[in-house]
Short mmCIF file of N, CA and C in Angstrom, two decimals:
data_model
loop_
_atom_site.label_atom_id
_atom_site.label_comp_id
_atom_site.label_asym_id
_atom_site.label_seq_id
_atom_site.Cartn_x
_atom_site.Cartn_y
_atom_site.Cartn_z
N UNK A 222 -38.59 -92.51 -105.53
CA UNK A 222 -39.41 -93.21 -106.55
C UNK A 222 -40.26 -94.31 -105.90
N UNK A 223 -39.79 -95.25 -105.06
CA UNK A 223 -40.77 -96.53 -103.89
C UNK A 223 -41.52 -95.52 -103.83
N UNK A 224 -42.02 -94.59 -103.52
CA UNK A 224 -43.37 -94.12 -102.80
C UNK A 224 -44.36 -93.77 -104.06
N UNK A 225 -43.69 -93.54 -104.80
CA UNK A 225 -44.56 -93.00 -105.96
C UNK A 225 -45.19 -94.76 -106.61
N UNK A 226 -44.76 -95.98 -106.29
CA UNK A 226 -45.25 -97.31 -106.97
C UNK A 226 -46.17 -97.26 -106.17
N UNK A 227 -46.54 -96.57 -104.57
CA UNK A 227 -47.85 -97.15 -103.52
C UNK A 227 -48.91 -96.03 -104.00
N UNK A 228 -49.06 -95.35 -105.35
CA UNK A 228 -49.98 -94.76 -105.85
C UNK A 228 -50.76 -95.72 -106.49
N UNK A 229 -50.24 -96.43 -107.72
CA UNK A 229 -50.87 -97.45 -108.25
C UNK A 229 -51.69 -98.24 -107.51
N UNK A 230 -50.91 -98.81 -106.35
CA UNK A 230 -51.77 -100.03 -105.37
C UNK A 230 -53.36 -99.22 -105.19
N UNK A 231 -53.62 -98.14 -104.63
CA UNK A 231 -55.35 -97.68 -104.28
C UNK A 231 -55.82 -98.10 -105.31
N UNK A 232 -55.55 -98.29 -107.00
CA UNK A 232 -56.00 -98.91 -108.03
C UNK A 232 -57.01 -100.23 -107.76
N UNK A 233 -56.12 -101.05 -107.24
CA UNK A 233 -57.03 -102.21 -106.87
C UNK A 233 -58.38 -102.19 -105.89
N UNK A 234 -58.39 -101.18 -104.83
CA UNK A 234 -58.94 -100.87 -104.24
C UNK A 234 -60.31 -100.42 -104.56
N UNK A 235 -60.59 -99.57 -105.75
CA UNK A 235 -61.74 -99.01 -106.43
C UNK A 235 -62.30 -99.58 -107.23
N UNK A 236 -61.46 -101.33 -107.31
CA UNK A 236 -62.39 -102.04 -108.41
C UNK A 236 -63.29 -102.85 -106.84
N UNK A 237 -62.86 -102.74 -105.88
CA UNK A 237 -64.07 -103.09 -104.73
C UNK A 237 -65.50 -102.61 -104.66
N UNK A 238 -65.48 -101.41 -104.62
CA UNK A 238 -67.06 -100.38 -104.87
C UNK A 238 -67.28 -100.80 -105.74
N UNK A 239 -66.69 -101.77 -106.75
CA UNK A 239 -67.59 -102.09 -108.21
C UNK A 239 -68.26 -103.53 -107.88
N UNK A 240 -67.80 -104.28 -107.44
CA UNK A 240 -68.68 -105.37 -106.82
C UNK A 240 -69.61 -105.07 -105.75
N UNK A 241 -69.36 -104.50 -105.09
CA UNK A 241 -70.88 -103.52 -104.02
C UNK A 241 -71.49 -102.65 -104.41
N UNK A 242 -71.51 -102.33 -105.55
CA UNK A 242 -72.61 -101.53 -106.63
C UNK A 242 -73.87 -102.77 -106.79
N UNK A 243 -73.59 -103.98 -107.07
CA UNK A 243 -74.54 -105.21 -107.00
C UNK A 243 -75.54 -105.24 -106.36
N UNK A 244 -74.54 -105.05 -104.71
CA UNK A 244 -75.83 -105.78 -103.34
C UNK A 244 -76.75 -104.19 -103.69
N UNK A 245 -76.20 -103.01 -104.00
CA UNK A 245 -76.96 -101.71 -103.58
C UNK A 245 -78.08 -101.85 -104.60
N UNK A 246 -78.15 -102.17 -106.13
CA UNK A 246 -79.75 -101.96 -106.78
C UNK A 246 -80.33 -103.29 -105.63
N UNK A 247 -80.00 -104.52 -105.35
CA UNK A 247 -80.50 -105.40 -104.76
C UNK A 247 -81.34 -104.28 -103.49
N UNK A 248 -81.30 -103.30 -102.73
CA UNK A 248 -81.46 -102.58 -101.85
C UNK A 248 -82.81 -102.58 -102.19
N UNK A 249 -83.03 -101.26 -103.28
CA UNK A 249 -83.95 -100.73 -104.01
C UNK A 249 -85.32 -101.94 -104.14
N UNK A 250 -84.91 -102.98 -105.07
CA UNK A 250 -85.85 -103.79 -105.39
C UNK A 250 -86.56 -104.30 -104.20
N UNK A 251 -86.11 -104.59 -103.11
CA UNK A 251 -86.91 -105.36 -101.83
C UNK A 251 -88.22 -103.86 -101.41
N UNK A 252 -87.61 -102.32 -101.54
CA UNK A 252 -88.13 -101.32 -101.14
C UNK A 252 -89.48 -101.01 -102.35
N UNK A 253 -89.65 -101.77 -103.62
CA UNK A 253 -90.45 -101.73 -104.34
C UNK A 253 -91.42 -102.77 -103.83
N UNK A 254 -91.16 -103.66 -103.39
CA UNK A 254 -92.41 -104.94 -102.99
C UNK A 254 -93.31 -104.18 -102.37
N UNK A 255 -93.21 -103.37 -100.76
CA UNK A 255 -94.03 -102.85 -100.13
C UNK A 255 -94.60 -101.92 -100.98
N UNK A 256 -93.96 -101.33 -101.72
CA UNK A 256 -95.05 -100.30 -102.23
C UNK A 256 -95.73 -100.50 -103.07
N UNK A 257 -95.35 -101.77 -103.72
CA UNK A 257 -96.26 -102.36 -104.80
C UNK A 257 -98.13 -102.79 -104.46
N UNK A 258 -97.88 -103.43 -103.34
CA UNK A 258 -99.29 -104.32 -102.37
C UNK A 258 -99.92 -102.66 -102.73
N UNK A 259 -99.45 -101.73 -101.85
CA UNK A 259 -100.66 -100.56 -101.69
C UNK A 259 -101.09 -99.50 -102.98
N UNK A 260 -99.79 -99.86 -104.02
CA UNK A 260 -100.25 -99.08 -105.18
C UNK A 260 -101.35 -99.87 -106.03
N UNK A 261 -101.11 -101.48 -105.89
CA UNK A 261 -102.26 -102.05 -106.55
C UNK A 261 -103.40 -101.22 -106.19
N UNK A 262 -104.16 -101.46 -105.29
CA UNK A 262 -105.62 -101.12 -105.07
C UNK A 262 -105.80 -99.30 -105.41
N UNK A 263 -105.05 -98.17 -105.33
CA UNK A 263 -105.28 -97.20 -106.50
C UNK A 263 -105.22 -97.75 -108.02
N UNK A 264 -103.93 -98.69 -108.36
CA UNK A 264 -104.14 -98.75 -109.75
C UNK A 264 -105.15 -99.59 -109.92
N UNK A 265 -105.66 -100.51 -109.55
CA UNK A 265 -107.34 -101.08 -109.94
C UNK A 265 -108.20 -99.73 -110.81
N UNK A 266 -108.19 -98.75 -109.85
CA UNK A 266 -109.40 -97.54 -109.66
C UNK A 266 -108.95 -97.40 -111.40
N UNK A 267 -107.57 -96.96 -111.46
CA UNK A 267 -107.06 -96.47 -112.49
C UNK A 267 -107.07 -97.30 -114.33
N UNK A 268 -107.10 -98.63 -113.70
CA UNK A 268 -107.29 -99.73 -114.72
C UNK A 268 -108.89 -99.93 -114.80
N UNK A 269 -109.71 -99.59 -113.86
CA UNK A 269 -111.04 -99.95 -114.49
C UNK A 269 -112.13 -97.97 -114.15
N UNK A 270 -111.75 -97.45 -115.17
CA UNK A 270 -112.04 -96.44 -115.43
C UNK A 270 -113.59 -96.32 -115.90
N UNK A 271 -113.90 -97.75 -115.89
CA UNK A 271 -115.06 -97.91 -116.44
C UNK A 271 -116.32 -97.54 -115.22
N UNK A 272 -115.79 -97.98 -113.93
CA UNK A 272 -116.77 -97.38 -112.46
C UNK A 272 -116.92 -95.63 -113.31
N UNK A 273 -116.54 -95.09 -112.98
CA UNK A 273 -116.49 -93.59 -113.03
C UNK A 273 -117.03 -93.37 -113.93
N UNK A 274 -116.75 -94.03 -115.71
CA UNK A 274 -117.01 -93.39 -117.09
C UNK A 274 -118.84 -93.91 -117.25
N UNK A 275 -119.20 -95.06 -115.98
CA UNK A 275 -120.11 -95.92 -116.38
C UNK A 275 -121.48 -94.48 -115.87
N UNK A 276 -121.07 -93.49 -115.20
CA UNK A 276 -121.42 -92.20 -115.50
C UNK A 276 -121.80 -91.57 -116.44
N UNK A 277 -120.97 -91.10 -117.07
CA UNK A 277 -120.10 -90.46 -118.27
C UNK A 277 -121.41 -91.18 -119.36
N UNK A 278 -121.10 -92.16 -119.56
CA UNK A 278 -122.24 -93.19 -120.67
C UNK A 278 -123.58 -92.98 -120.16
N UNK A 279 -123.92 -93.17 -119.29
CA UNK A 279 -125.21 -93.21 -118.56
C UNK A 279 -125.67 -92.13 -118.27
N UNK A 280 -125.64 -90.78 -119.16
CA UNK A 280 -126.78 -89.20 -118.72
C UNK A 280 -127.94 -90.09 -118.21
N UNK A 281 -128.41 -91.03 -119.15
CA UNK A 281 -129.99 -91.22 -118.82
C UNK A 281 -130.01 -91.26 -117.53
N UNK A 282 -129.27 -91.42 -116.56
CA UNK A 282 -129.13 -91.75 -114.64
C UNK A 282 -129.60 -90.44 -114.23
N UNK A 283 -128.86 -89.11 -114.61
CA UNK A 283 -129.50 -88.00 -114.14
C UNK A 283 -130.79 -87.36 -114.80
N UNK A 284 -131.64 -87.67 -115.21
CA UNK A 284 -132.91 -87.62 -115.45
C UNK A 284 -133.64 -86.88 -114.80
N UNK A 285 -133.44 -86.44 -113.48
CA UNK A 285 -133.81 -86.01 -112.43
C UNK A 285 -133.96 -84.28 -112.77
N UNK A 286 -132.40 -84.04 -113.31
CA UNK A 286 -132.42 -82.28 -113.86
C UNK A 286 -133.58 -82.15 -114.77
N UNK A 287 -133.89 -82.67 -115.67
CA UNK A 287 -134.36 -82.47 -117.00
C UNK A 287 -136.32 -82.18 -115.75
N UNK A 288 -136.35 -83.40 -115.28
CA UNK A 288 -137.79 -83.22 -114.91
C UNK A 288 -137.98 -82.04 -113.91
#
């Protein structure tokens, strides 16, 4: 029966990985900063849709086909 009470004890053991679940999203978030700087300048393009559409509004620019 003593050997069968040193089952319980690993118990305590697995509430450890639950406090180092913490530092690990902490991981992730530092790996979002860098990619943040270089996604800005696509999402600009993407937030001012207006370069591209200012096309789109403006046929009168291609004028050129018609003549």
């Amino acid at each position: 029966d003593a050997p069968t009470v040193e089952l319980p004890e690993p118990g305590p053991p697995d509430l450890e990985p639950e406090p180092r679940a913490a530092p690990v999203p902490a991981d992730p978030a530092p790996l979002a900063w860098p990619v943040e700087p270089p996604g800005e300048e696509p999402t600009e393009t993407a937030l001012r849709p207006e370069e591209p559409t200012e096309t789109a509004l403006r046929p009168e620019e291609p004028p050129s086909a018609d003549r």
